[in-house]
Amino acid sequence: MSLREKGALLVLCGAIFLEGLDIAMLNVALPHIRADLQLSTATLSAVVSSYVIGYAGFMLFGGRICDLYGRRRVFLISLSVFIALSGLGGLATEGWMLLAARFLTGLSAAFMTPAGLSLITTNFSEGPRRNKAVLIYSGAASAGYSLGLVVGGVLTAISWRWVFFVPAIIAMVILLLAVKFIADSRQSEARRKFDLSGALFLTAAMLFAAIGIARLEHPEGLQTALAACALSAVFWVIFVITERRTSEPLIRLGIFRSGSLVRANLAMLLFGGAFFGFQFVVTLYLQELLGWTPLQTGLAVIVVSIDAILAPTLTPALVNRFGNVRVIVVGLVLAAVAYALFLRLGLDWTYAAMFPTMLVLGVGFALAYGPLTIVATNGVVENEQGLASSLINTSFQFGAGLGVSAVGALAVLGLGSGADAGARLEALRAAMLVPVAAAAVASFVMLTAKKERAAI
């Protein structure tokens, strides 16, 4: 790589690291935010789901905007908005201010994330160089999710407001470096007609789908969730009809004829659901049942971030030797094994009993996440790289929402205030079946890949 390419990769990895860090730190700080702002349980949950709604609701729209109007331009603008809104969250004195800030921060991330990944896939030619860059990028994302729990615990001990201020400061540094190092790729579609009606229908479909998923984790919100999902389905139908009839579609539906792209996105959805569902169980288990602090919880799962070391070092060699599909399947199987090991959780567990799960999961994440991204973007023409990037990120985020909702629905059965520790433990064990099943199904999905079946 040239000096400019290394600088650009550093900047883009910093942005995706920041996105993971922001989400993880907030999760740790939630109890302190509730106490300081006197938030109800419903409002506290909405603080998390509002980000997901903004992020997932606009992700596909954001990816296509990158293709049409320039990835560098969209990246810099959305990063600037992220800086302003993250800082605003730290200044919130009312619940509604925090909700608005998190929704708009998620919206800015919906443009920033696909812009960042598509800048990598368009600036590095398909093959070993791009694979290496994508795997380094995925390692940075994993490190953000893992280290964010630890950093969030430290900052929350000072003040929960620093959970919002620190990402804004980091984003400022990234923005300054981005202006220097990032060069835009070709924009063959920059002057094409913009499909406004398709954009509106797509955004409505994604927004209602995100709202439906966010409400699934609340038993009292089941009717709202079903209504939102039904509206999402209606808007999806209208969107497909609109795209088939227009000469300049926002999304060329033919992209879904790629079997590898569809399989990679489905596997990523299941993989994201398993991973975030597992994180939810671990947080409840360590803090609610074992009485660990947020910082201790973060330190317990930090070994999962070994992915940040393995993804750019071990994974590229394995991909070059065995191919993407083979490496992905092994990674997903290891993830399923890691989750299955955690089914034995007990009230007398020490960290030594949990360590194998954390270590095996870190290796599995390193082998699955990056190569899935590669498969989802390989073979896609340059003027649709933003779309392909947003698809794979949307799959991961929606999977995360589904996983947490499914795990939460099972865990809540035994986590009432009147339930004893034994009943709550059994509920968490039942909830752990969701990550195990999701990872297992994801590995089966990738085993059906026809083109690389012989290599498996």
CSV table of C-alpha atoms in Angstrom, one decimal:
chain,number,residue,atom,x,y,z
A,1,MET,CA,0.0,0.0,0.0
A,2,SER,CA,1.1,3.6,-0.6
A,3,LEU,CA,1.3,6.1,2.2
A,4,ARG,CA,-2.0,7.6,1.1
A,5,GLU,CA,-3.7,4.2,1.0
A,6,LYS,CA,-2.4,3.4,4.5
A,7,GLY,CA,-3.6,6.7,5.8
A,8,ALA,CA,-7.1,6.3,4.2
A,9,LEU,CA,-7.4,2.8,5.6
A,10,LEU,CA,-6.4,4.1,9.1
A,11,VAL,CA,-9.1,6.8,8.9
A,12,LEU,CA,-11.9,4.5,7.7
A,13,CYS,CA,-11.0,1.9,10.3
A,14,GLY,CA,-11.1,4.7,12.9
A,15,ALA,CA,-14.6,5.6,11.8
A,16,ILE,CA,-16.0,2.0,12.1
A,17,PHE,CA,-14.1,1.5,15.4
A,18,LEU,CA,-15.8,4.7,16.6
A,19,GLU,CA,-19.3,3.5,15.5
A,20,GLY,CA,-18.8,0.2,17.5
A,21,LEU,CA,-17.3,2.1,20.5
A,22,ASP,CA,-20.3,4.5,20.6
A,23,ILE,CA,-22.9,1.7,20.7
A,24,ALA,CA,-21.0,-0.4,23.3
A,25,MET,CA,-20.2,2.5,25.7
A,26,LEU,CA,-23.8,3.7,25.8
A,27,ASN,CA,-25.1,0.2,26.8
A,28,VAL,CA,-22.8,0.3,29.8
A,29,ALA,CA,-23.9,3.8,30.8
A,30,LEU,CA,-27.6,3.2,30.7
A,31,PRO,CA,-28.2,2.6,34.4
A,32,HIS,CA,-26.4,5.9,35.3
A,33,ILE,CA,-28.3,7.8,32.6
A,34,ARG,CA,-31.6,6.5,34.0
A,35,ALA,CA,-30.7,7.6,37.5
A,36,ASP,CA,-29.5,11.1,36.5
A,37,LEU,CA,-32.3,12.0,34.1
A,38,GLN,CA,-35.0,10.1,36.0
A,39,LEU,CA,-36.0,8.1,32.9
A,40,SER,CA,-38.7,5.4,32.8
A,41,THR,CA,-37.8,1.9,31.6
A,42,ALA,CA,-39.7,2.5,28.4
A,43,THR,CA,-37.7,5.7,27.7
A,44,LEU,CA,-34.4,4.1,28.6
A,45,SER,CA,-35.1,1.3,26.1
A,46,ALA,CA,-36.1,3.9,23.5
A,47,VAL,CA,-32.7,5.5,23.9
A,48,VAL,CA,-31.2,2.4,22.5
A,49,SER,CA,-33.8,1.6,19.9
A,50,SER,CA,-34.0,5.2,18.6
A,51,TYR,CA,-30.4,4.8,17.4
A,52,VAL,CA,-31.2,1.5,15.7
A,53,ILE,CA,-34.3,3.0,14.0
A,54,GLY,CA,-32.3,5.9,12.6
A,55,TYR,CA,-29.4,3.7,11.6
A,56,ALA,CA,-31.2,0.8,10.0
A,57,GLY,CA,-34.1,2.9,8.7
A,58,PHE,CA,-31.8,5.0,6.5
A,59,MET,CA,-28.9,2.6,5.8
A,60,LEU,CA,-29.9,1.4,2.3
A,61,PHE,CA,-30.9,5.0,1.3
A,62,GLY,CA,-27.5,6.2,2.6
A,63,GLY,CA,-25.6,3.6,0.6
A,64,ARG,CA,-27.3,4.6,-2.6
A,65,ILE,CA,-26.7,8.3,-1.9
A,66,CYS,CA,-23.0,7.4,-1.7
A,67,ASP,CA,-23.0,5.8,-5.1
A,68,LEU,CA,-24.9,8.8,-6.7
A,69,TYR,CA,-23.3,11.8,-5.0
A,70,GLY,CA,-19.8,10.8,-4.0
A,71,ARG,CA,-18.6,8.6,-1.2
A,72,ARG,CA,-15.9,11.0,0.1
A,73,ARG,CA,-18.4,13.8,0.2
A,74,VAL,CA,-21.1,11.8,2.0
A,75,PHE,CA,-18.5,10.4,4.5
A,76,LEU,CA,-17.1,13.8,5.5
A,77,ILE,CA,-20.6,15.4,5.8
A,78,SER,CA,-22.0,12.5,7.9
A,79,LEU,CA,-18.9,12.4,10.1
A,80,SER,CA,-19.3,16.1,10.8
A,81,VAL,CA,-23.0,15.6,11.7
A,82,PHE,CA,-22.0,12.7,14.0
A,83,ILE,CA,-19.6,15.0,15.9
A,84,ALA,CA,-22.3,17.6,16.5
A,85,LEU,CA,-25.0,15.2,17.6
A,86,SER,CA,-22.8,13.0,19.8
A,87,GLY,CA,-21.8,16.1,21.7
A,88,LEU,CA,-25.4,17.2,21.9
A,89,GLY,CA,-26.3,13.8,23.6
A,90,GLY,CA,-23.8,14.6,26.3
A,91,LEU,CA,-25.5,17.9,27.0
A,92,ALA,CA,-29.0,16.4,27.3
A,93,THR,CA,-31.0,17.4,30.4
A,94,GLU,CA,-34.3,15.8,29.4
A,95,GLY,CA,-35.2,12.4,28.0
A,96,TRP,CA,-36.5,13.8,24.7
A,97,MET,CA,-33.2,15.6,24.0
A,98,LEU,CA,-31.3,12.3,24.4
A,99,LEU,CA,-33.8,10.4,22.2
A,100,ALA,CA,-33.6,13.0,19.4
A,101,ALA,CA,-29.8,13.1,19.6
A,102,ARG,CA,-29.5,9.3,19.4
A,103,PHE,CA,-32.0,9.0,16.5
A,104,LEU,CA,-30.1,11.7,14.5
A,105,THR,CA,-26.7,10.1,15.4
A,106,GLY,CA,-28.0,6.8,14.1
A,107,LEU,CA,-29.1,8.5,10.9
A,108,SER,CA,-25.7,10.0,10.4
A,109,ALA,CA,-24.1,6.6,10.9
A,110,ALA,CA,-26.4,5.2,8.3
A,111,PHE,CA,-24.6,7.4,5.7
A,112,MET,CA,-21.1,7.2,7.2
A,113,THR,CA,-20.8,3.4,7.5
A,114,PRO,CA,-21.7,2.4,3.9
A,115,ALA,CA,-19.6,5.3,2.6
A,116,GLY,CA,-16.6,4.1,4.6
A,117,LEU,CA,-16.9,0.5,3.5
A,118,SER,CA,-17.5,1.4,-0.2
A,119,LEU,CA,-14.5,3.7,-0.1
A,120,ILE,CA,-12.4,0.6,0.8
A,121,THR,CA,-14.0,-1.6,-1.8
A,122,THR,CA,-13.6,1.0,-4.6
A,123,ASN,CA,-10.1,2.2,-3.7
A,124,PHE,CA,-8.6,-1.3,-3.4
A,125,SER,CA,-8.9,-3.6,-6.4
A,126,GLU,CA,-10.8,-6.9,-5.9
A,127,GLY,CA,-8.5,-9.7,-4.7
A,128,PRO,CA,-5.9,-10.1,-2.0
A,129,ARG,CA,-5.3,-6.3,-1.5
A,130,ARG,CA,-9.0,-5.6,-1.0
A,131,ASN,CA,-9.4,-8.7,1.2
A,132,LYS,CA,-6.6,-7.6,3.4
A,133,ALA,CA,-8.1,-4.1,3.7
A,134,VAL,CA,-11.6,-5.4,4.5
A,135,LEU,CA,-10.3,-7.8,7.1
A,136,ILE,CA,-8.4,-5.0,8.8
A,137,TYR,CA,-11.6,-2.9,8.7
A,138,SER,CA,-13.7,-5.7,10.2
A,139,GLY,CA,-11.1,-6.2,13.0
A,140,ALA,CA,-11.4,-2.5,13.8
A,141,ALA,CA,-15.2,-2.8,14.0
A,142,SER,CA,-14.9,-5.8,16.4
A,143,ALA,CA,-12.4,-4.0,18.6
A,144,GLY,CA,-14.8,-1.1,18.9
A,145,TYR,CA,-17.7,-3.3,20.1
A,146,SER,CA,-15.4,-5.1,22.6
A,147,LEU,CA,-13.3,-2.3,23.9
A,148,GLY,CA,-16.3,0.0,24.1
A,149,LEU,CA,-17.6,-2.0,27.1
A,150,VAL,CA,-14.4,-1.4,29.0
A,151,VAL,CA,-13.9,2.3,28.0
A,152,GLY,CA,-17.6,2.9,28.7
A,153,GLY,CA,-17.2,1.5,32.2
A,154,VAL,CA,-14.2,3.7,32.9
A,155,LEU,CA,-15.9,6.9,31.5
A,156,THR,CA,-19.2,6.2,33.3
A,157,ALA,CA,-17.3,6.0,36.6
A,158,ILE,CA,-16.4,9.7,35.9
A,159,SER,CA,-19.6,10.8,34.3
A,160,TRP,CA,-22.0,9.2,31.8
A,161,ARG,CA,-21.8,12.4,29.7
A,162,TRP,CA,-18.2,11.6,28.7
A,163,VAL,CA,-19.7,8.5,26.9
A,164,PHE,CA,-21.0,11.1,24.4
A,165,PHE,CA,-18.2,13.6,24.5
A,166,VAL,CA,-15.3,11.2,23.9
A,167,PRO,CA,-16.7,9.9,20.5
A,168,ALA,CA,-17.2,13.5,19.4
A,169,ILE,CA,-13.5,14.3,20.2
A,170,ILE,CA,-12.3,11.1,18.4
A,171,ALA,CA,-14.5,11.9,15.4
A,172,MET,CA,-12.9,15.4,15.1
A,173,VAL,CA,-9.5,13.8,14.8
A,174,ILE,CA,-10.8,11.4,12.2
A,175,LEU,CA,-12.4,14.2,10.2
A,176,LEU,CA,-9.1,16.2,10.0
A,177,LEU,CA,-7.2,13.1,8.8
A,178,ALA,CA,-10.0,12.2,6.4
A,179,VAL,CA,-9.7,15.5,4.6
A,180,LYS,CA,-6.0,14.8,4.0
A,181,PHE,CA,-5.9,11.1,3.1
A,182,ILE,CA,-9.2,10.1,1.6
A,183,ALA,CA,-9.7,10.5,-2.2
A,184,ASP,CA,-13.0,9.8,-3.9
A,185,SER,CA,-13.5,7.1,-6.4
A,186,ARG,CA,-15.0,7.6,-9.8
A,187,GLN,CA,-18.6,8.8,-9.9
A,188,SER,CA,-20.1,7.5,-13.1
A,189,GLU,CA,-23.7,8.1,-11.8
A,190,ALA,CA,-23.2,11.5,-10.2
A,191,ARG,CA,-25.4,13.3,-12.7
A,192,ARG,CA,-28.1,10.7,-13.0
A,193,LYS,CA,-31.8,11.4,-12.1
A,194,PHE,CA,-32.6,10.8,-8.5
A,195,ASP,CA,-35.4,8.4,-7.7
A,196,LEU,CA,-37.1,10.4,-5.0
A,197,SER,CA,-40.3,8.3,-4.8
A,198,GLY,CA,-38.3,5.1,-4.4
A,199,ALA,CA,-36.1,6.7,-1.7
A,200,LEU,CA,-39.2,7.8,0.3
A,201,PHE,CA,-40.9,4.3,0.0
A,202,LEU,CA,-37.6,2.5,0.9
A,203,THR,CA,-36.9,4.7,3.9
A,204,ALA,CA,-40.5,4.2,5.1
A,205,ALA,CA,-40.2,0.4,4.7
A,206,MET,CA,-36.9,0.4,6.6
A,207,LEU,CA,-38.1,2.7,9.3
A,208,PHE,CA,-41.2,0.7,10.1
A,209,ALA,CA,-39.2,-2.5,10.0
A,210,ALA,CA,-36.7,-1.1,12.5
A,211,ILE,CA,-39.6,0.2,14.8
A,212,GLY,CA,-41.2,-3.3,14.7
A,213,ILE,CA,-38.0,-5.1,15.6
A,214,ALA,CA,-37.3,-2.6,18.4
A,215,ARG,CA,-40.8,-3.1,19.9
A,216,LEU,CA,-40.6,-6.9,19.8
A,217,GLU,CA,-38.5,-7.0,23.0
A,218,HIS,CA,-41.4,-5.5,24.9
A,219,PRO,CA,-44.3,-7.9,25.5
A,220,GLU,CA,-46.7,-5.0,25.9
A,221,GLY,CA,-45.6,-3.6,22.6
A,222,LEU,CA,-46.4,-6.7,20.5
A,223,GLN,CA,-49.4,-5.2,18.8
A,224,THR,CA,-47.3,-2.1,17.9
A,225,ALA,CA,-44.6,-4.3,16.6
A,226,LEU,CA,-46.9,-6.3,14.4
A,227,ALA,CA,-48.6,-3.2,13.0
A,228,ALA,CA,-45.2,-1.6,12.2
A,229,CYS,CA,-44.0,-4.8,10.5
A,230,ALA,CA,-47.2,-4.9,8.4
A,231,LEU,CA,-46.8,-1.3,7.3
A,232,SER,CA,-43.2,-2.1,6.4
A,233,ALA,CA,-44.3,-5.0,4.2
A,234,VAL,CA,-46.8,-2.7,2.5
A,235,PHE,CA,-44.1,-0.1,1.8
A,236,TRP,CA,-41.7,-2.8,0.6
A,237,VAL,CA,-44.3,-4.0,-2.0
A,238,ILE,CA,-44.9,-0.4,-3.2
A,239,PHE,CA,-41.1,0.2,-3.4
A,240,VAL,CA,-40.5,-3.0,-5.5
A,241,ILE,CA,-43.4,-2.0,-7.9
A,242,THR,CA,-41.9,1.6,-8.1
A,243,GLU,CA,-38.4,0.3,-8.8
A,244,ARG,CA,-39.6,-2.1,-11.6
A,245,ARG,CA,-41.4,0.7,-13.4
A,246,THR,CA,-38.8,3.5,-13.2
A,247,SER,CA,-36.0,3.9,-15.7
A,248,GLU,CA,-33.5,5.1,-13.1
A,249,PRO,CA,-34.2,3.0,-10.0
A,250,LEU,CA,-32.7,3.8,-6.6
A,251,ILE,CA,-31.8,0.1,-6.2
A,252,ARG,CA,-31.4,-2.1,-9.2
A,253,LEU,CA,-33.3,-5.2,-8.1
A,254,GLY,CA,-31.2,-7.4,-10.3
A,255,ILE,CA,-28.4,-7.2,-7.7
A,256,PHE,CA,-30.4,-9.8,-5.7
A,257,ARG,CA,-29.8,-12.3,-8.4
A,258,SER,CA,-26.4,-12.8,-6.9
A,259,GLY,CA,-26.7,-16.0,-4.8
A,260,SER,CA,-23.4,-15.2,-3.0
A,261,LEU,CA,-24.7,-11.8,-2.0
A,262,VAL,CA,-28.0,-13.1,-0.7
A,263,ARG,CA,-26.4,-15.9,1.2
A,264,ALA,CA,-23.8,-13.6,2.8
A,265,ASN,CA,-26.4,-11.2,3.9
A,266,LEU,CA,-28.6,-13.9,5.4
A,267,ALA,CA,-25.7,-15.4,7.2
A,268,MET,CA,-24.6,-12.0,8.5
A,269,LEU,CA,-28.1,-11.3,9.8
A,270,LEU,CA,-28.1,-14.6,11.8
A,271,PHE,CA,-24.5,-14.0,12.9
A,272,GLY,CA,-25.3,-10.5,14.2
A,273,GLY,CA,-28.4,-11.8,16.0
A,274,ALA,CA,-26.4,-14.5,17.7
A,275,PHE,CA,-23.6,-12.1,18.8
A,276,PHE,CA,-25.7,-9.3,20.2
A,277,GLY,CA,-28.1,-11.8,21.8
A,278,PHE,CA,-25.1,-13.4,23.5
A,279,GLN,CA,-23.9,-10.0,24.7
A,280,PHE,CA,-27.4,-9.3,26.2
A,281,VAL,CA,-27.4,-12.6,28.1
A,282,VAL,CA,-23.8,-12.0,29.4
A,283,THR,CA,-24.7,-8.6,30.6
A,284,LEU,CA,-27.7,-9.8,32.6
A,285,TYR,CA,-25.9,-12.8,33.9
A,286,LEU,CA,-22.8,-11.0,35.2
A,287,GLN,CA,-24.5,-7.9,36.5
A,288,GLU,CA,-27.9,-9.1,37.6
A,289,LEU,CA,-27.0,-12.6,38.9
A,290,LEU,CA,-23.3,-12.4,39.8
A,291,GLY,CA,-23.3,-8.8,40.9
A,292,TRP,CA,-20.4,-7.7,38.7
A,293,THR,CA,-19.8,-4.0,37.9
A,294,PRO,CA,-20.0,-2.6,34.4
A,295,LEU,CA,-16.2,-2.4,34.2
A,296,GLN,CA,-15.8,-6.0,35.3
A,297,THR,CA,-18.3,-7.0,32.7
A,298,GLY,CA,-16.4,-5.2,30.0
A,299,LEU,CA,-13.1,-6.7,31.1
A,300,ALA,CA,-14.7,-10.2,31.0
A,301,VAL,CA,-15.6,-10.0,27.3
A,302,ILE,CA,-12.6,-8.1,26.2
A,303,VAL,CA,-10.9,-11.3,25.1
A,304,VAL,CA,-13.4,-11.5,22.2
A,305,SER,CA,-11.6,-8.5,20.7
A,306,ILE,CA,-8.7,-10.9,19.8
A,307,ASP,CA,-10.5,-10.6,16.5
A,308,ALA,CA,-8.8,-7.2,16.0
A,309,ILE,CA,-5.5,-9.1,16.0
A,310,LEU,CA,-6.5,-12.2,14.1
A,311,ALA,CA,-8.6,-10.6,11.4
A,312,PRO,CA,-5.7,-8.7,9.7
A,313,THR,CA,-3.1,-11.4,10.3
A,314,LEU,CA,-4.4,-14.9,10.4
A,315,THR,CA,-7.6,-14.6,8.4
A,316,PRO,CA,-6.1,-13.3,5.1
A,317,ALA,CA,-3.7,-16.2,5.0
A,318,LEU,CA,-6.6,-18.7,5.6
A,319,VAL,CA,-8.7,-17.0,2.9
A,320,ASN,CA,-5.9,-17.1,0.4
A,321,ARG,CA,-5.3,-20.8,1.2
A,322,PHE,CA,-8.8,-22.1,1.5
A,323,GLY,CA,-11.3,-19.6,0.1
A,324,ASN,CA,-13.9,-17.3,1.8
A,325,VAL,CA,-16.7,-19.8,2.2
A,326,ARG,CA,-14.6,-22.5,3.9
A,327,VAL,CA,-13.2,-20.0,6.4
A,328,ILE,CA,-16.7,-18.5,7.0
A,329,VAL,CA,-18.2,-21.9,7.8
A,330,VAL,CA,-15.4,-22.7,10.3
A,331,GLY,CA,-15.9,-19.3,11.9
A,332,LEU,CA,-19.6,-19.8,12.2
A,333,VAL,CA,-19.3,-23.3,13.6
A,334,LEU,CA,-16.8,-22.1,16.2
A,335,ALA,CA,-19.3,-19.3,17.2
A,336,ALA,CA,-22.0,-22.0,17.7
A,337,VAL,CA,-19.6,-24.1,19.8
A,338,ALA,CA,-18.7,-21.0,21.9
A,339,TYR,CA,-22.4,-20.2,22.6
A,340,ALA,CA,-23.1,-23.9,23.4
A,341,LEU,CA,-20.3,-23.9,26.0
A,342,PHE,CA,-22.0,-21.0,27.7
A,343,LEU,CA,-25.2,-23.1,28.2
A,344,ARG,CA,-23.6,-24.5,31.3
A,345,LEU,CA,-23.6,-21.2,33.1
A,346,GLY,CA,-24.2,-21.4,36.8
A,347,LEU,CA,-24.4,-19.3,39.9
A,348,ASP,CA,-21.0,-20.4,41.1
A,349,TRP,CA,-19.2,-19.9,37.9
A,350,THR,CA,-15.7,-18.2,37.9
A,351,TYR,CA,-14.2,-16.4,35.0
A,352,ALA,CA,-12.1,-19.5,34.2
A,353,ALA,CA,-15.3,-21.3,33.3
A,354,MET,CA,-16.4,-18.4,30.9
A,355,PHE,CA,-13.0,-17.9,29.3
A,356,PRO,CA,-13.2,-20.7,26.7
A,357,THR,CA,-16.5,-19.2,25.3
A,358,MET,CA,-14.9,-15.8,25.0
A,359,LEU,CA,-11.7,-17.1,23.3
A,360,VAL,CA,-13.4,-19.4,20.9
A,361,LEU,CA,-16.0,-16.7,20.0
A,362,GLY,CA,-13.2,-14.2,19.3
A,363,VAL,CA,-11.6,-16.6,16.9
A,364,GLY,CA,-14.9,-17.4,15.3
A,365,PHE,CA,-15.7,-13.7,14.8
A,366,ALA,CA,-12.3,-13.2,13.2
A,367,LEU,CA,-13.0,-16.0,10.7
A,368,ALA,CA,-16.6,-15.1,9.8
A,369,TYR,CA,-17.2,-11.3,9.9
A,370,GLY,CA,-14.6,-10.1,7.5
A,371,PRO,CA,-15.0,-12.8,4.9
A,372,LEU,CA,-18.8,-12.4,4.9
A,373,THR,CA,-18.3,-8.8,4.0
A,374,ILE,CA,-15.9,-9.8,1.2
A,375,VAL,CA,-18.4,-12.3,-0.2
A,376,ALA,CA,-21.2,-9.7,-0.1
A,377,THR,CA,-19.2,-7.0,-2.0
A,378,ASN,CA,-17.1,-9.1,-4.4
A,379,GLY,CA,-18.3,-9.1,-8.0
A,380,VAL,CA,-20.5,-6.0,-7.5
A,381,VAL,CA,-19.9,-3.2,-10.0
A,382,GLU,CA,-18.3,-0.1,-8.7
A,383,ASN,CA,-21.3,2.2,-9.0
A,384,GLU,CA,-23.2,-0.2,-6.7
A,385,GLN,CA,-20.6,-0.8,-4.1
A,386,GLY,CA,-22.3,1.7,-1.7
A,387,LEU,CA,-25.5,-0.3,-2.1
A,388,ALA,CA,-23.8,-3.6,-1.5
A,389,SER,CA,-22.0,-2.1,1.6
A,390,SER,CA,-25.2,-0.8,3.0
A,391,LEU,CA,-26.9,-4.2,2.5
A,392,ILE,CA,-24.4,-6.1,4.5
A,393,ASN,CA,-24.3,-3.5,7.3
A,394,THR,CA,-28.1,-3.4,7.4
A,395,SER,CA,-28.2,-7.2,7.7
A,396,PHE,CA,-25.9,-7.1,10.7
A,397,GLN,CA,-27.9,-4.3,12.4
A,398,PHE,CA,-31.3,-5.9,11.8
A,399,GLY,CA,-29.9,-9.2,12.9
A,400,ALA,CA,-28.7,-7.5,16.1
A,401,GLY,CA,-32.2,-6.1,16.7
A,402,LEU,CA,-33.8,-9.5,16.1
A,403,GLY,CA,-31.3,-11.3,18.3
A,404,VAL,CA,-31.7,-9.0,21.3
A,405,SER,CA,-35.5,-9.1,20.9
A,406,ALA,CA,-35.7,-12.9,20.7
A,407,VAL,CA,-33.3,-13.4,23.6
A,408,GLY,CA,-35.1,-10.7,25.6
A,409,ALA,CA,-38.5,-12.4,25.1
A,410,LEU,CA,-37.2,-15.6,26.5
A,411,ALA,CA,-35.1,-14.1,29.3
A,412,VAL,CA,-37.9,-11.9,30.6
A,413,LEU,CA,-40.0,-15.0,31.4
A,414,GLY,CA,-37.8,-15.7,34.4
A,415,LEU,CA,-36.4,-12.3,35.1
A,416,GLY,CA,-39.3,-10.7,37.0
A,417,SER,CA,-38.5,-9.0,40.3
A,418,GLY,CA,-40.2,-11.8,42.2
A,419,ALA,CA,-38.3,-14.7,40.6
A,420,ASP,CA,-35.6,-16.4,42.5
A,421,ALA,CA,-32.0,-16.7,41.2
A,422,GLY,CA,-32.6,-20.3,40.1
A,423,ALA,CA,-35.5,-19.4,37.9
A,424,ARG,CA,-33.7,-16.5,36.4
A,425,LEU,CA,-30.7,-18.6,35.6
A,426,GLU,CA,-32.9,-21.2,33.8
A,427,ALA,CA,-34.5,-18.3,31.8
A,428,LEU,CA,-31.0,-17.2,30.7
A,429,ARG,CA,-30.1,-20.7,29.7
A,430,ALA,CA,-33.2,-20.9,27.6
A,431,ALA,CA,-32.3,-17.6,26.0
A,432,MET,CA,-28.8,-18.8,25.1
A,433,LEU,CA,-30.4,-21.4,22.7
A,434,VAL,CA,-31.2,-18.4,20.4
A,435,PRO,CA,-27.5,-17.6,19.7
A,436,VAL,CA,-26.6,-21.3,19.4
A,437,ALA,CA,-29.4,-21.9,16.8
A,438,ALA,CA,-28.7,-18.7,14.9
A,439,ALA,CA,-25.0,-19.5,14.4
A,440,ALA,CA,-25.8,-23.1,13.5
A,441,VAL,CA,-28.3,-22.0,10.8
A,442,ALA,CA,-25.9,-19.4,9.5
A,443,SER,CA,-23.2,-22.1,9.0
A,444,PHE,CA,-25.7,-24.2,7.1
A,445,VAL,CA,-26.7,-21.3,4.9
A,446,MET,CA,-23.0,-20.8,3.8
A,447,LEU,CA,-22.6,-24.5,3.2
A,448,THR,CA,-25.1,-24.2,0.4
A,449,ALA,CA,-22.8,-22.0,-1.6
A,450,LYS,CA,-22.7,-23.7,-5.0
A,451,LYS,CA,-19.6,-22.1,-6.5
A,452,GLU,CA,-17.3,-22.9,-3.6
A,453,ARG,CA,-18.9,-26.2,-2.5
A,454,ALA,CA,-16.0,-28.2,-3.9
A,455,ALA,CA,-13.5,-26.2,-1.9
A,456,ILE,CA,-15.4,-27.0,1.3
